[in-house]
JSON list of C-alpha atoms in Angstrom, two decimals:
[
{"chain": "W", "resi": 847, "resn": "GLN", "atom": "CA", "xyz": [103.46, 304.30, -45.54]},
{"chain": "W", "resi": 848, "resn": "VAL", "atom": "CA", "xyz": [106.64, 306.07, -46.56]},
{"chain": "W", "resi": 849, "resn": "GLN", "atom": "CA", "xyz": [107.18, 309.34, -44.79]},
{"chain": "W", "resi": 850, "resn": "LEU", "atom": "CA", "xyz": [109.91, 311.89, -44.08]},
{"chain": "W", "resi": 851, "resn": "VAL", "atom": "CA", "xyz": [109.23, 314.35, -41.25]},
{"chain": "W", "resi": 852, "resn": "GLU", "atom": "CA", "xyz": [111.44, 317.33, -40.59]},
{"chain": "W", "resi": 853, "resn": "SER", "atom": "CA", "xyz": [111.64, 319.28, -37.36]},
{"chain": "W", "resi": 854, "resn": "GLY", "atom": "CA", "xyz": [113.93, 321.76, -35.65]},
{"chain": "W", "resi": 855, "resn": "GLY", "atom": "CA", "xyz": [113.38, 324.87, -37.71]},
{"chain": "W", "resi": 856, "resn": "GLY", "atom": "CA", "xyz": [112.70, 328.23, -36.20]},
{"chain": "W", "resi": 857, "resn": "LEU", "atom": "CA", "xyz": [113.81, 331.82, -35.82]},
{"chain": "W", "resi": 858, "resn": "VAL", "atom": "CA", "xyz": [117.39, 332.48, -34.77]},
{"chain": "W", "resi": 859, "resn": "GLN", "atom": "CA", "xyz": [119.71, 335.46, -34.78]},
{"chain": "W", "resi": 860, "resn": "ALA", "atom": "CA", "xyz": [122.66, 335.62, -37.09]},
{"chain": "W", "resi": 861, "resn": "GLY", "atom": "CA", "xyz": [125.56, 333.65, -35.64]},
{"chain": "W", "resi": 862, "resn": "GLY", "atom": "CA", "xyz": [123.23, 331.24, -33.88]},
{"chain": "W", "resi": 863, "resn": "SER", "atom": "CA", "xyz": [122.68, 327.54, -34.37]},
{"chain": "W", "resi": 864, "resn": "LEU", "atom": "CA", "xyz": [119.88, 325.15, -35.14]},
{"chain": "W", "resi": 865, "resn": "ARG", "atom": "CA", "xyz": [119.70, 321.39, -35.55]},
{"chain": "W", "resi": 866, "resn": "LEU", "atom": "CA", "xyz": [117.27, 319.97, -38.02]},
{"chain": "W", "resi": 867, "resn": "SER", "atom": "CA", "xyz": [116.03, 316.40, -37.83]},
{"chain": "W", "resi": 868, "resn": "CYS", "atom": "CA", "xyz": [114.58, 314.21, -40.56]},
{"chain": "W", "resi": 869, "resn": "VAL", "atom": "CA", "xyz": [112.85, 311.05, -39.37]},
{"chain": "W", "resi": 870, "resn": "ALA", "atom": "CA", "xyz": [112.15, 308.39, -41.99]},
{"chain": "W", "resi": 871, "resn": "SER", "atom": "CA", "xyz": [109.34, 305.86, -41.65]},
{"chain": "W", "resi": 872, "resn": "GLY", "atom": "CA", "xyz": [108.15, 303.14, -43.97]},
{"chain": "W", "resi": 873, "resn": "PHE", "atom": "CA", "xyz": [111.63, 302.44, -45.26]},
{"chain": "W", "resi": 874, "resn": "THR", "atom": "CA", "xyz": [115.16, 302.07, -43.82]},
{"chain": "W", "resi": 875, "resn": "LEU", "atom": "CA", "xyz": [117.92, 304.55, -44.44]},
{"chain": "W", "resi": 876, "resn": "ASP", "atom": "CA", "xyz": [120.50, 301.87, -45.19]},
{"chain": "W", "resi": 877, "resn": "ASP", "atom": "CA", "xyz": [119.80, 301.84, -48.95]},
{"chain": "W", "resi": 878, "resn": "TYR", "atom": "CA", "xyz": [119.26, 305.53, -49.33]},
{"chain": "W", "resi": 879, "resn": "ALA", "atom": "CA", "xyz": [121.04, 308.80, -49.56]},
{"chain": "W", "resi": 880, "resn": "ILE", "atom": "CA", "xyz": [119.37, 311.61, -47.66]},
{"chain": "W", "resi": 881, "resn": "ALA", "atom": "CA", "xyz": [119.75, 315.18, -48.78]},
{"chain": "W", "resi": 882, "resn": "TRP", "atom": "CA", "xyz": [118.81, 318.50, -47.24]},
{"chain": "W", "resi": 883, "resn": "VAL", "atom": "CA", "xyz": [117.50, 320.90, -49.84]},
{"chain": "W", "resi": 884, "resn": "ARG", "atom": "CA", "xyz": [116.45, 324.49, -49.20]},
{"chain": "W", "resi": 885, "resn": "GLN", "atom": "CA", "xyz": [114.40, 327.00, -51.05]},
{"chain": "W", "resi": 886, "resn": "ALA", "atom": "CA", "xyz": [114.23, 330.69, -50.27]},
{"chain": "W", "resi": 887, "resn": "PRO", "atom": "CA", "xyz": [111.44, 332.89, -51.60]},
{"chain": "W", "resi": 888, "resn": "GLY", "atom": "CA", "xyz": [112.02, 333.79, -55.21]},
{"chain": "W", "resi": 889, "resn": "LYS", "atom": "CA", "xyz": [115.07, 331.56, -55.49]},
{"chain": "W", "resi": 890, "resn": "GLU", "atom": "CA", "xyz": [115.85, 328.21, -57.04]},
{"chain": "W", "resi": 891, "resn": "ARG", "atom": "CA", "xyz": [115.89, 325.10, -54.90]},
{"chain": "W", "resi": 892, "resn": "GLU", "atom": "CA", "xyz": [119.43, 324.46, -53.62]},
{"chain": "W", "resi": 893, "resn": "GLY", "atom": "CA", "xyz": [121.00, 321.24, -52.46]},
{"chain": "W", "resi": 894, "resn": "VAL", "atom": "CA", "xyz": [122.67, 321.92, -49.15]},
{"chain": "W", "resi": 895, "resn": "SER", "atom": "CA", "xyz": [124.16, 318.59, -48.09]},
{"chain": "W", "resi": 896, "resn": "TYR", "atom": "CA", "xyz": [123.68, 314.88, -48.44]},
{"chain": "W", "resi": 897, "resn": "ILE", "atom": "CA", "xyz": [124.78, 311.73, -46.66]},
{"chain": "W", "resi": 898, "resn": "ILE", "atom": "CA", "xyz": [124.87, 308.25, -48.07]},
{"chain": "W", "resi": 899, "resn": "SER", "atom": "CA", "xyz": [123.60, 306.17, -45.24]},
{"chain": "W", "resi": 900, "resn": "GLY", "atom": "CA", "xyz": [125.38, 303.00, -46.29]},
{"chain": "W", "resi": 901, "resn": "ASP", "atom": "CA", "xyz": [128.98, 304.27, -46.05]},
{"chain": "W", "resi": 902, "resn": "GLY", "atom": "CA", "xyz": [128.50, 307.67, -44.46]},
{"chain": "W", "resi": 903, "resn": "SER", "atom": "CA", "xyz": [129.85, 309.67, -47.42]},
{"chain": "W", "resi": 904, "resn": "THR", "atom": "CA", "xyz": [128.85, 313.31, -47.31]},
{"chain": "W", "resi": 905, "resn": "ASP", "atom": "CA", "xyz": [128.97, 316.47, -49.41]},
{"chain": "W", "resi": 906, "resn": "TYR", "atom": "CA", "xyz": [128.19, 320.09, -48.78]},
{"chain": "W", "resi": 907, "resn": "ALA", "atom": "CA", "xyz": [127.36, 323.11, -50.87]},
{"chain": "W", "resi": 908, "resn": "ASP", "atom": "CA", "xyz": [130.22, 325.65, -50.83]},
{"chain": "W", "resi": 909, "resn": "SER", "atom": "CA", "xyz": [127.90, 328.17, -49.19]},
{"chain": "W", "resi": 910, "resn": "VAL", "atom": "CA", "xyz": [127.59, 326.02, -46.03]},
{"chain": "W", "resi": 911, "resn": "LYS", "atom": "CA", "xyz": [130.95, 324.23, -45.85]},
{"chain": "W", "resi": 912, "resn": "GLY", "atom": "CA", "xyz": [132.55, 324.57, -42.45]},
{"chain": "W", "resi": 913, "resn": "ARG", "atom": "CA", "xyz": [129.27, 325.73, -40.88]},
{"chain": "W", "resi": 914, "resn": "PHE", "atom": "CA", "xyz": [126.85, 322.83, -41.44]},
{"chain": "W", "resi": 915, "resn": "THR", "atom": "CA", "xyz": [127.30, 319.19, -40.50]},
{"chain": "W", "resi": 916, "resn": "ILE", "atom": "CA", "xyz": [125.14, 316.31, -41.64]},
{"chain": "W", "resi": 917, "resn": "SER", "atom": "CA", "xyz": [124.96, 313.10, -39.70]},
{"chain": "W", "resi": 918, "resn": "ARG", "atom": "CA", "xyz": [122.73, 310.07, -39.41]},
{"chain": "W", "resi": 919, "resn": "ASP", "atom": "CA", "xyz": [121.57, 307.60, -36.80]},
{"chain": "W", "resi": 920, "resn": "ASN", "atom": "CA", "xyz": [120.51, 304.55, -38.73]},
{"chain": "W", "resi": 921, "resn": "ALA", "atom": "CA", "xyz": [119.13, 302.87, -35.62]},
{"chain": "W", "resi": 922, "resn": "LYS", "atom": "CA", "xyz": [116.71, 305.82, -35.22]},
{"chain": "W", "resi": 923, "resn": "ASN", "atom": "CA", "xyz": [116.17, 306.14, -38.98]},
{"chain": "W", "resi": 924, "resn": "THR", "atom": "CA", "xyz": [117.03, 309.82, -38.58]},
{"chain": "W", "resi": 925, "resn": "VAL", "atom": "CA", "xyz": [119.29, 312.27, -40.34]},
{"chain": "W", "resi": 926, "resn": "TYR", "atom": "CA", "xyz": [120.38, 315.50, -38.72]},
{"chain": "W", "resi": 927, "resn": "LEU", "atom": "CA", "xyz": [121.66, 318.83, -40.06]},
{"chain": "W", "resi": 928, "resn": "GLN", "atom": "CA", "xyz": [123.59, 320.82, -37.49]},
{"chain": "W", "resi": 929, "resn": "MET", "atom": "CA", "xyz": [123.70, 324.43, -38.65]},
{"chain": "W", "resi": 930, "resn": "ASN", "atom": "CA", "xyz": [126.14, 326.80, -36.97]},
{"chain": "W", "resi": 931, "resn": "SER", "atom": "CA", "xyz": [127.16, 330.38, -37.60]},
{"chain": "W", "resi": 932, "resn": "LEU", "atom": "CA", "xyz": [123.89, 330.97, -39.37]},
{"chain": "W", "resi": 933, "resn": "LYS", "atom": "CA", "xyz": [123.57, 333.88, -41.74]},
{"chain": "W", "resi": 934, "resn": "PRO", "atom": "CA", "xyz": [120.46, 335.76, -42.96]},
{"chain": "W", "resi": 935, "resn": "GLU", "atom": "CA", "xyz": [121.06, 334.24, -46.38]},
{"chain": "W", "resi": 936, "resn": "ASP", "atom": "CA", "xyz": [120.47, 330.82, -44.86]},
{"chain": "W", "resi": 937, "resn": "THR", "atom": "CA", "xyz": [116.82, 331.74, -44.43]},
{"chain": "W", "resi": 938, "resn": "ALA", "atom": "CA", "xyz": [114.70, 329.25, -46.37]},
{"chain": "W", "resi": 939, "resn": "VAL", "atom": "CA", "xyz": [112.42, 326.25, -46.14]},
{"chain": "W", "resi": 940, "resn": "TYR", "atom": "CA", "xyz": [114.60, 323.22, -45.51]},
{"chain": "W", "resi": 941, "resn": "SER", "atom": "CA", "xyz": [113.37, 319.89, -46.73]},
{"chain": "W", "resi": 942, "resn": "CYS", "atom": "CA", "xyz": [114.89, 316.44, -46.51]},
{"chain": "W", "resi": 943, "resn": "ALA", "atom": "CA", "xyz": [114.68, 314.09, -49.48]},
{"chain": "W", "resi": 944, "resn": "ALA", "atom": "CA", "xyz": [115.57, 310.44, -50.00]},
{"chain": "W", "resi": 945, "resn": "LYS", "atom": "CA", "xyz": [117.22, 308.91, -53.04]},
{"chain": "W", "resi": 946, "resn": "SER", "atom": "CA", "xyz": [117.55, 305.15, -53.40]},
{"chain": "W", "resi": 947, "resn": "MET", "atom": "CA", "xyz": [121.13, 304.01, -53.89]},
{"chain": "W", "resi": 948, "resn": "ARG", "atom": "CA", "xyz": [120.15, 300.49, -55.02]},
{"chain": "W", "resi": 949, "resn": "PRO", "atom": "CA", "xyz": [121.22, 298.92, -57.20]},
{"chain": "W", "resi": 950, "resn": "PHE", "atom": "CA", "xyz": [123.37, 301.66, -58.71]},
{"chain": "W", "resi": 951, "resn": "GLY", "atom": "CA", "xyz": [122.29, 304.95, -57.27]},
{"chain": "W", "resi": 952, "resn": "PHE", "atom": "CA", "xyz": [123.46, 308.47, -58.05]},
{"chain": "W", "resi": 953, "resn": "ILE", "atom": "CA", "xyz": [123.32, 311.41, -55.70]},
{"chain": "W", "resi": 954, "resn": "SER", "atom": "CA", "xyz": [124.30, 314.99, -56.29]},
{"chain": "W", "resi": 955, "resn": "LEU", "atom": "CA", "xyz": [123.69, 318.40, -54.81]},
{"chain": "W", "resi": 956, "resn": "GLY", "atom": "CA", "xyz": [122.50, 319.49, -58.23]},
{"chain": "W", "resi": 957, "resn": "PRO", "atom": "CA", "xyz": [118.88, 319.20, -59.33]},
{"chain": "W", "resi": 958, "resn": "ILE", "atom": "CA", "xyz": [117.99, 315.47, -59.36]},
{"chain": "W", "resi": 959, "resn": "GLU", "atom": "CA", "xyz": [114.89, 313.43, -58.91]},
{"chain": "W", "resi": 960, "resn": "TYR", "atom": "CA", "xyz": [114.31, 312.15, -55.41]},
{"chain": "W", "resi": 961, "resn": "ASP", "atom": "CA", "xyz": [112.16, 309.23, -54.37]},
{"chain": "W", "resi": 962, "resn": "TYR", "atom": "CA", "xyz": [110.64, 310.83, -51.29]},
{"chain": "W", "resi": 963, "resn": "TRP", "atom": "CA", "xyz": [110.27, 314.30, -49.86]},
{"chain": "W", "resi": 964, "resn": "GLY", "atom": "CA", "xyz": [109.44, 315.71, -46.48]},
{"chain": "W", "resi": 965, "resn": "GLN", "atom": "CA", "xyz": [107.11, 318.64, -45.98]},
{"chain": "W", "resi": 966, "resn": "GLY", "atom": "CA", "xyz": [109.82, 321.10, -45.01]},
{"chain": "W", "resi": 967, "resn": "THR", "atom": "CA", "xyz": [110.65, 323.22, -42.02]},
{"chain": "W", "resi": 968, "resn": "GLN", "atom": "CA", "xyz": [111.13, 326.98, -41.99]},
{"chain": "W", "resi": 969, "resn": "VAL", "atom": "CA", "xyz": [114.49, 328.42, -40.94]},
{"chain": "W", "resi": 970, "resn": "THR", "atom": "CA", "xyz": [114.61, 332.18, -40.46]},
{"chain": "W", "resi": 971, "resn": "VAL", "atom": "CA", "xyz": [117.84, 333.92, -39.57]},
{"chain": "W", "resi": 972, "resn": "SER", "atom": "CA", "xyz": [117.53, 337.54, -38.45]},
{"chain": "W", "resi": 973, "resn": "SER", "atom": "CA", "xyz": [120.31, 340.09, -38.83]}
]
């Protein structure tokens, strides 16, 4: 059974840090790109970052560049999102999503179709 399970969300003060984890089961990360996508109440879904597990390529939304870092541990089938210098506007439900990169995959921070989604984890940043 294919599953993505996020953890690590919570309540933090502005300027603080959190690390989100996304554990994949039922498939291996090697052939997938994993993205973190967030959605705040009343706002459109926003791609935050992605990593292509095969070659480690990454990208970040301008709003999080320099503050967030995405990484992966293929042996643990896990992708992380380290979030530093958090701001109240980072408050959202953060979900991880998987996009197959085989045979000729395409990944973007824009709105695309993903193959699998996690259930999301709430991140709340207080001012």
